[in-house]
């Protein structure tokens, strides 16, 4: 199955989420050999990173995932998303300009030409299809086993001193090798999101958990768009 067919599935899902509809037409450029693409049935069935029976728990889970994605897109660490930041991030995932503008305009509720963290949270709940979309949600989550195996390889690459943990400097170095445009503030926020127990280091389990849940993170740490 190729990227255009998956894009068609995402278009159908997004069309159900918004009367204006979103169109995914630019398949990502191949950078690596292995590609995980969801089947139509699985892609349409996947709606959130965390299964939760309680609506409040589900909302909190979506907010946590949204915060992690927000931190990755906010490359200057300014605390808001510009149209350029969203465009730069989503264009790598295969979105066209029209689609990105529609997403931005939907999320920018107060029309100040930037998306606040709360607006992004609210947008991820309102536009439910984005919760399983490339670069934003848990795209290809059904391949979690394979992605977790890849996470371990990336972890070893980022863990420069081989002590089994990643500190802030190691994460800065790893992200900086491929994405020099990230500010220190942005990388620090990404680190904070990944450091689940807030002990100042990222363990292999913490890294694997974040990597497998977030297509935005997989894109940001330099593993290429095919690991959405």
PDB file of C-alpha atoms in Angstrom:
ATOM      1  CA  UNK A   1       0.000   0.000   0.000  1.00  0.00           C
ATOM      2  CA  UNK A   2       1.400   3.405  -0.898  1.00  0.00           C
ATOM      3  CA  UNK A   3       1.147   6.868   0.611  1.00  0.00           C
ATOM      4  CA  UNK A   4      -1.610   8.235  -1.672  1.00  0.00           C
ATOM      5  CA  UNK A   5      -4.037   5.539  -0.526  1.00  0.00           C
ATOM      6  CA  UNK A   6      -3.289   6.334   3.108  1.00  0.00           C
ATOM      7  CA  UNK A   7      -3.729  10.015   2.331  1.00  0.00           C
ATOM      8  CA  UNK A   8      -7.148   9.254   0.884  1.00  0.00           C
ATOM      9  CA  UNK A   9      -8.124   7.547   4.117  1.00  0.00           C
ATOM     10  CA  UNK A  10      -7.020  10.562   6.131  1.00  0.00           C
ATOM     11  CA  UNK A  11      -8.923  12.882   3.832  1.00  0.00           C
ATOM     12  CA  UNK A  12     -12.107  10.871   4.452  1.00  0.00           C
ATOM     13  CA  UNK A  13     -11.569  11.008   8.198  1.00  0.00           C
ATOM     14  CA  UNK A  14     -10.859  14.734   8.188  1.00  0.00           C
ATOM     15  CA  UNK A  15     -13.847  15.400   5.963  1.00  0.00           C
ATOM     16  CA  UNK A  16     -16.039  13.879   8.663  1.00  0.00           C
ATOM     17  CA  UNK A  17     -14.388  16.163  11.244  1.00  0.00           C
ATOM     18  CA  UNK A  18     -14.850  19.415   9.355  1.00  0.00           C
ATOM     19  CA  UNK A  19     -17.427  20.675   6.899  1.00  0.00           C
ATOM     20  CA  UNK A  20     -14.680  22.415   4.936  1.00  0.00           C
ATOM     21  CA  UNK A  21     -12.589  19.236   4.650  1.00  0.00           C
ATOM     22  CA  UNK A  22      -8.828  18.749   4.634  1.00  0.00           C
ATOM     23  CA  UNK A  23      -6.878  17.375   1.696  1.00  0.00           C
ATOM     24  CA  UNK A  24      -3.630  15.400   1.944  1.00  0.00           C
ATOM     25  CA  UNK A  25      -2.135  15.260  -1.531  1.00  0.00           C
ATOM     26  CA  UNK A  26       1.661  15.406  -1.259  1.00  0.00           C
ATOM     27  CA  UNK A  27       3.114  12.042  -0.235  1.00  0.00           C
ATOM     28  CA  UNK A  28       6.286  12.370   1.855  1.00  0.00           C
ATOM     29  CA  UNK A  29       9.627  11.880   0.144  1.00  0.00           C
ATOM     30  CA  UNK A  30      11.124   8.450   0.774  1.00  0.00           C
ATOM     31  CA  UNK A  31      14.206   8.720   2.984  1.00  0.00           C
ATOM     32  CA  UNK A  32      14.498   5.254   4.480  1.00  0.00           C
ATOM     33  CA  UNK A  33      13.811   1.740   3.368  1.00  0.00           C
ATOM     34  CA  UNK A  34      11.081   0.713   5.746  1.00  0.00           C
ATOM     35  CA  UNK A  35       7.644   2.334   5.704  1.00  0.00           C
ATOM     36  CA  UNK A  36       4.663   1.652   7.952  1.00  0.00           C
ATOM     37  CA  UNK A  37       1.328   2.628   6.442  1.00  0.00           C
ATOM     38  CA  UNK A  38      -2.027   2.019   8.060  1.00  0.00           C
ATOM     39  CA  UNK A  39      -4.738   0.054   6.280  1.00  0.00           C
ATOM     40  CA  UNK A  40      -7.976   2.004   5.630  1.00  0.00           C
ATOM     41  CA  UNK A  41      -9.923   0.122   8.280  1.00  0.00           C
ATOM     42  CA  UNK A  42      -7.250   0.603  10.920  1.00  0.00           C
ATOM     43  CA  UNK A  43      -6.629   4.243  10.085  1.00  0.00           C
ATOM     44  CA  UNK A  44     -10.300   5.093  10.356  1.00  0.00           C
ATOM     45  CA  UNK A  45     -10.639   3.147  13.593  1.00  0.00           C
ATOM     46  CA  UNK A  46      -7.706   4.877  15.331  1.00  0.00           C
ATOM     47  CA  UNK A  47      -8.728   8.104  17.064  1.00  0.00           C
ATOM     48  CA  UNK A  48      -6.489   8.726  20.088  1.00  0.00           C
ATOM     49  CA  UNK A  49      -3.141   7.842  21.583  1.00  0.00           C
ATOM     50  CA  UNK A  50      -4.611   6.652  24.856  1.00  0.00           C
ATOM     51  CA  UNK A  51      -7.685   4.496  25.264  1.00  0.00           C
ATOM     52  CA  UNK A  52      -9.739   5.854  28.121  1.00  0.00           C
ATOM     53  CA  UNK A  53     -13.184   4.843  29.308  1.00  0.00           C
ATOM     54  CA  UNK A  54     -13.744   8.049  31.274  1.00  0.00           C
ATOM     55  CA  UNK A  55     -14.307  11.158  29.097  1.00  0.00           C
ATOM     56  CA  UNK A  56     -12.261  13.311  31.492  1.00  0.00           C
ATOM     57  CA  UNK A  57      -9.354  10.864  31.338  1.00  0.00           C
ATOM     58  CA  UNK A  58      -9.567  10.787  27.554  1.00  0.00           C
ATOM     59  CA  UNK A  59      -9.532  14.578  27.345  1.00  0.00           C
ATOM     60  CA  UNK A  60      -6.537  14.761  29.675  1.00  0.00           C
ATOM     61  CA  UNK A  61      -4.706  12.200  27.527  1.00  0.00           C
ATOM     62  CA  UNK A  62      -5.409  14.167  24.343  1.00  0.00           C
ATOM     63  CA  UNK A  63      -4.164  17.317  26.066  1.00  0.00           C
ATOM     64  CA  UNK A  64      -0.922  15.598  27.122  1.00  0.00           C
ATOM     65  CA  UNK A  65      -0.313  14.363  23.608  1.00  0.00           C
ATOM     66  CA  UNK A  66      -1.211  17.773  22.163  1.00  0.00           C
ATOM     67  CA  UNK A  67       1.273  19.465  24.503  1.00  0.00           C
ATOM     68  CA  UNK A  68       4.038  17.119  23.348  1.00  0.00           C
ATOM     69  CA  UNK A  69       3.263  17.776  19.683  1.00  0.00           C
ATOM     70  CA  UNK A  70       2.999  21.529  20.316  1.00  0.00           C
ATOM     71  CA  UNK A  71       6.497  21.523  21.858  1.00  0.00           C
ATOM     72  CA  UNK A  72       7.940  19.887  18.748  1.00  0.00           C
ATOM     73  CA  UNK A  73       6.274  22.267  16.287  1.00  0.00           C
ATOM     74  CA  UNK A  74       7.228  25.346  18.360  1.00  0.00           C
ATOM     75  CA  UNK A  75      10.812  25.373  17.075  1.00  0.00           C
ATOM     76  CA  UNK A  76      11.638  28.841  18.440  1.00  0.00           C
ATOM     77  CA  UNK A  77      10.296  27.972  21.889  1.00  0.00           C
ATOM     78  CA  UNK A  78       8.153  31.087  21.926  1.00  0.00           C
ATOM     79  CA  UNK A  79       5.080  29.438  23.415  1.00  0.00           C
ATOM     80  CA  UNK A  80       2.878  29.953  20.354  1.00  0.00           C
ATOM     81  CA  UNK A  81       2.796  28.441  16.867  1.00  0.00           C
ATOM     82  CA  UNK A  82       3.226  30.700  13.868  1.00  0.00           C
ATOM     83  CA  UNK A  83       1.804  29.843  10.481  1.00  0.00           C
ATOM     84  CA  UNK A  84       5.368  29.293   9.259  1.00  0.00           C
ATOM     85  CA  UNK A  85       6.148  26.829  12.064  1.00  0.00           C
ATOM     86  CA  UNK A  86       3.028  24.776  11.368  1.00  0.00           C
ATOM     87  CA  UNK A  87       3.692  24.902   7.626  1.00  0.00           C
ATOM     88  CA  UNK A  88       7.306  23.794   7.996  1.00  0.00           C
ATOM     89  CA  UNK A  89       6.306  20.896  10.231  1.00  0.00           C
ATOM     90  CA  UNK A  90       3.300  19.608   8.294  1.00  0.00           C
ATOM     91  CA  UNK A  91       4.759  20.048   4.819  1.00  0.00           C
ATOM     92  CA  UNK A  92       7.344  17.393   5.708  1.00  0.00           C
ATOM     93  CA  UNK A  93       4.446  15.067   6.561  1.00  0.00           C
ATOM     94  CA  UNK A  94       2.870  15.496   3.120  1.00  0.00           C
ATOM     95  CA  UNK A  95       0.241  18.188   3.710  1.00  0.00           C
ATOM     96  CA  UNK A  96      -0.338  20.765   0.997  1.00  0.00           C
ATOM     97  CA  UNK A  97      -0.483  24.501   1.678  1.00  0.00           C
ATOM     98  CA  UNK A  98      -4.269  24.685   1.427  1.00  0.00           C
ATOM     99  CA  UNK A  99      -4.693  21.942   4.001  1.00  0.00           C
ATOM    100  CA  UNK A 100      -2.200  23.498   6.395  1.00  0.00           C
ATOM    101  CA  UNK A 101      -3.939  26.869   6.125  1.00  0.00           C
ATOM    102  CA  UNK A 102      -7.295  25.262   6.899  1.00  0.00           C
ATOM    103  CA  UNK A 103      -5.889  23.537   9.975  1.00  0.00           C
ATOM    104  CA  UNK A 104      -4.209  26.743  11.130  1.00  0.00           C
ATOM    105  CA  UNK A 105      -7.330  28.843  10.613  1.00  0.00           C
ATOM    106  CA  UNK A 106      -9.505  26.333  12.463  1.00  0.00           C
ATOM    107  CA  UNK A 107      -7.156  26.297  15.447  1.00  0.00           C
ATOM    108  CA  UNK A 108      -6.500  30.052  15.533  1.00  0.00           C
ATOM    109  CA  UNK A 109      -9.808  30.786  17.238  1.00  0.00           C
ATOM    110  CA  UNK A 110      -9.068  34.393  18.226  1.00  0.00           C
ATOM    111  CA  UNK A 111      -7.618  35.182  14.769  1.00  0.00           C
ATOM    112  CA  UNK A 112      -4.377  36.738  16.034  1.00  0.00           C
ATOM    113  CA  UNK A 113      -2.381  34.757  13.439  1.00  0.00           C
ATOM    114  CA  UNK A 114      -0.804  32.442  15.976  1.00  0.00           C
ATOM    115  CA  UNK A 115      -1.934  29.322  17.800  1.00  0.00           C
ATOM    116  CA  UNK A 116      -1.656  29.258  21.569  1.00  0.00           C
ATOM    117  CA  UNK A 117      -1.098  26.035  23.497  1.00  0.00           C
ATOM    118  CA  UNK A 118      -4.744  26.054  24.615  1.00  0.00           C
ATOM    119  CA  UNK A 119      -5.997  26.669  21.076  1.00  0.00           C
ATOM    120  CA  UNK A 120      -3.886  23.739  19.886  1.00  0.00           C
ATOM    121  CA  UNK A 121      -5.304  21.526  22.650  1.00  0.00           C
ATOM    122  CA  UNK A 122      -8.855  22.544  21.780  1.00  0.00           C
ATOM    123  CA  UNK A 123      -8.194  22.026  18.076  1.00  0.00           C
ATOM    124  CA  UNK A 124      -6.937  18.486  18.593  1.00  0.00           C
ATOM    125  CA  UNK A 125     -10.175  17.662  20.410  1.00  0.00           C
ATOM    126  CA  UNK A 126     -12.426  19.428  17.893  1.00  0.00           C
ATOM    127  CA  UNK A 127     -10.698  17.977  14.811  1.00  0.00           C
ATOM    128  CA  UNK A 128     -10.683  14.360  15.969  1.00  0.00           C
ATOM    129  CA  UNK A 129      -9.189  13.007  12.730  1.00  0.00           C
ATOM    130  CA  UNK A 130      -5.965  14.887  13.486  1.00  0.00           C
ATOM    131  CA  UNK A 131      -5.438  12.670  16.534  1.00  0.00           C
ATOM    132  CA  UNK A 132      -4.372   9.886  14.149  1.00  0.00           C
ATOM    133  CA  UNK A 133      -2.918  12.043  11.362  1.00  0.00           C
ATOM    134  CA  UNK A 134       0.729  12.205  10.196  1.00  0.00           C
ATOM    135  CA  UNK A 135       2.876  14.677  12.093  1.00  0.00           C
ATOM    136  CA  UNK A 136       0.177  15.400  14.656  1.00  0.00           C
ATOM    137  CA  UNK A 137      -1.174  12.236  16.214  1.00  0.00           C
ATOM    138  CA  UNK A 138      -0.553   8.537  16.639  1.00  0.00           C
ATOM    139  CA  UNK A 139      -0.292   7.754  12.938  1.00  0.00           C
ATOM    140  CA  UNK A 140       0.556   4.075  12.282  1.00  0.00           C
ATOM    141  CA  UNK A 141       0.117   3.230  15.968  1.00  0.00           C
ATOM    142  CA  UNK A 142      -0.832  -0.316  14.952  1.00  0.00           C
ATOM    143  CA  UNK A 143       2.858  -0.797  14.125  1.00  0.00           C
ATOM    144  CA  UNK A 144       3.897   0.089  17.677  1.00  0.00           C
ATOM    145  CA  UNK A 145       6.078  -3.007  18.072  1.00  0.00           C
ATOM    146  CA  UNK A 146       8.187  -2.135  15.035  1.00  0.00           C
ATOM    147  CA  UNK A 147       8.392   1.536  16.009  1.00  0.00           C
ATOM    148  CA  UNK A 148       9.488   0.655  19.535  1.00  0.00           C
ATOM    149  CA  UNK A 149      12.296  -1.435  18.092  1.00  0.00           C
ATOM    150  CA  UNK A 150      13.342   1.600  16.051  1.00  0.00           C
ATOM    151  CA  UNK A 151      13.066   3.736  19.194  1.00  0.00           C
ATOM    152  CA  UNK A 152      15.685   1.604  20.905  1.00  0.00           C
ATOM    153  CA  UNK A 153      18.098   2.158  18.012  1.00  0.00           C
ATOM    154  CA  UNK A 154      17.538   5.917  18.088  1.00  0.00           C
ATOM    155  CA  UNK A 155      17.952   5.928  21.866  1.00  0.00           C
ATOM    156  CA  UNK A 156      21.346   4.261  21.564  1.00  0.00           C
ATOM    157  CA  UNK A 157      22.371   6.868  18.993  1.00  0.00           C
ATOM    158  CA  UNK A 158      21.285   9.757  21.231  1.00  0.00           C
ATOM    159  CA  UNK A 159      22.791   8.264  24.411  1.00  0.00           C
ATOM    160  CA  UNK A 160      26.291   9.489  23.583  1.00  0.00           C
ATOM    161  CA  UNK A 161      27.985   8.341  26.788  1.00  0.00           C
ATOM    162  CA  UNK A 162      26.183   4.992  26.805  1.00  0.00           C
ATOM    163  CA  UNK A 163      25.014   5.246  30.416  1.00  0.00           C
ATOM    164  CA  UNK A 164      21.429   4.197  29.609  1.00  0.00           C
ATOM    165  CA  UNK A 165      19.935   7.675  29.978  1.00  0.00           C
ATOM    166  CA  UNK A 166      19.676  10.793  27.809  1.00  0.00           C
ATOM    167  CA  UNK A 167      20.347  14.156  29.417  1.00  0.00           C
ATOM    168  CA  UNK A 168      19.447  17.568  28.007  1.00  0.00           C
ATOM    169  CA  UNK A 169      22.797  18.105  26.320  1.00  0.00           C
ATOM    170  CA  UNK A 170      22.602  14.729  24.595  1.00  0.00           C
ATOM    171  CA  UNK A 171      19.102  15.495  23.308  1.00  0.00           C
ATOM    172  CA  UNK A 172      20.230  18.927  22.094  1.00  0.00           C
ATOM    173  CA  UNK A 173      23.143  17.331  20.277  1.00  0.00           C
ATOM    174  CA  UNK A 174      20.988  14.621  18.722  1.00  0.00           C
ATOM    175  CA  UNK A 175      18.251  16.964  17.497  1.00  0.00           C
ATOM    176  CA  UNK A 176      20.798  19.565  16.438  1.00  0.00           C
ATOM    177  CA  UNK A 177      22.526  17.134  14.088  1.00  0.00           C
ATOM    178  CA  UNK A 178      19.461  17.138  11.827  1.00  0.00           C
ATOM    179  CA  UNK A 179      17.420  20.162  12.921  1.00  0.00           C
ATOM    180  CA  UNK A 180      19.739  23.052  13.745  1.00  0.00           C
ATOM    181  CA  UNK A 181      16.818  25.506  13.633  1.00  0.00           C
ATOM    182  CA  UNK A 182      15.453  24.318  16.990  1.00  0.00           C
ATOM    183  CA  UNK A 183      16.093  26.846  19.745  1.00  0.00           C
ATOM    184  CA  UNK A 184      17.463  25.716  23.097  1.00  0.00           C
ATOM    185  CA  UNK A 185      14.136  26.684  24.679  1.00  0.00           C
ATOM    186  CA  UNK A 186      12.276  24.445  22.224  1.00  0.00           C
ATOM    187  CA  UNK A 187      14.554  21.462  22.844  1.00  0.00           C
ATOM    188  CA  UNK A 188      14.283  22.004  26.592  1.00  0.00           C
ATOM    189  CA  UNK A 189      10.491  21.844  26.291  1.00  0.00           C
ATOM    190  CA  UNK A 190      10.692  18.662  24.208  1.00  0.00           C
ATOM    191  CA  UNK A 191      12.972  17.207  26.883  1.00  0.00           C
ATOM    192  CA  UNK A 192      10.495  18.172  29.602  1.00  0.00           C
ATOM    193  CA  UNK A 193       7.675  16.463  27.738  1.00  0.00           C
ATOM    194  CA  UNK A 194       9.704  13.257  27.361  1.00  0.00           C
ATOM    195  CA  UNK A 195      11.042  13.210  30.924  1.00  0.00           C
ATOM    196  CA  UNK A 196       7.872  11.683  32.347  1.00  0.00           C
ATOM    197  CA  UNK A 197       9.049  11.468  35.972  1.00  0.00           C
ATOM    198  CA  UNK A 198      10.836  14.848  35.872  1.00  0.00           C
ATOM    199  CA  UNK A 199      14.108  13.472  37.234  1.00  0.00           C
ATOM    200  CA  UNK A 200      16.308  15.300  34.734  1.00  0.00           C
ATOM    201  CA  UNK A 201      17.048  12.375  32.418  1.00  0.00           C
ATOM    202  CA  UNK A 202      15.144  10.380  29.805  1.00  0.00           C
ATOM    203  CA  UNK A 203      15.254   6.635  30.348  1.00  0.00           C
ATOM    204  CA  UNK A 204      14.963   4.134  27.530  1.00  0.00           C
ATOM    205  CA  UNK A 205      11.379   3.336  28.577  1.00  0.00           C
ATOM    206  CA  UNK A 206      10.439   7.028  28.609  1.00  0.00           C
ATOM    207  CA  UNK A 207      12.030   7.522  25.207  1.00  0.00           C
ATOM    208  CA  UNK A 208      10.319   4.477  23.747  1.00  0.00           C
ATOM    209  CA  UNK A 209       6.934   5.513  25.135  1.00  0.00           C
ATOM    210  CA  UNK A 210       7.172   9.005  23.622  1.00  0.00           C
ATOM    211  CA  UNK A 211       8.601   7.791  20.316  1.00  0.00           C
ATOM    212  CA  UNK A 212       5.879   5.183  19.797  1.00  0.00           C
ATOM    213  CA  UNK A 213       3.027   7.537  20.658  1.00  0.00           C
ATOM    214  CA  UNK A 214       4.040  10.647  18.741  1.00  0.00           C
ATOM    215  CA  UNK A 215       4.549  10.876  14.997  1.00  0.00           C
ATOM    216  CA  UNK A 216       5.667  14.484  15.511  1.00  0.00           C
ATOM    217  CA  UNK A 217       8.475  13.322  17.791  1.00  0.00           C
ATOM    218  CA  UNK A 218       9.573  10.643  15.341  1.00  0.00           C
ATOM    219  CA  UNK A 219       9.818  13.361  12.721  1.00  0.00           C
ATOM    220  CA  UNK A 220      11.646  15.796  15.018  1.00  0.00           C
ATOM    221  CA  UNK A 221      14.388  13.456  16.172  1.00  0.00           C
ATOM    222  CA  UNK A 222      15.557  12.903  12.643  1.00  0.00           C
ATOM    223  CA  UNK A 223      14.135   9.534  11.654  1.00  0.00           C
ATOM    224  CA  UNK A 224      12.431  10.929   8.562  1.00  0.00           C
ATOM    225  CA  UNK A 225       8.819  11.326   7.418  1.00  0.00           C
ATOM    226  CA  UNK A 226       8.299   7.631   6.739  1.00  0.00           C
ATOM    227  CA  UNK A 227       8.366   7.004  10.463  1.00  0.00           C
ATOM    228  CA  UNK A 228       5.178   9.006  11.002  1.00  0.00           C
TER     229      UNK A 228
END
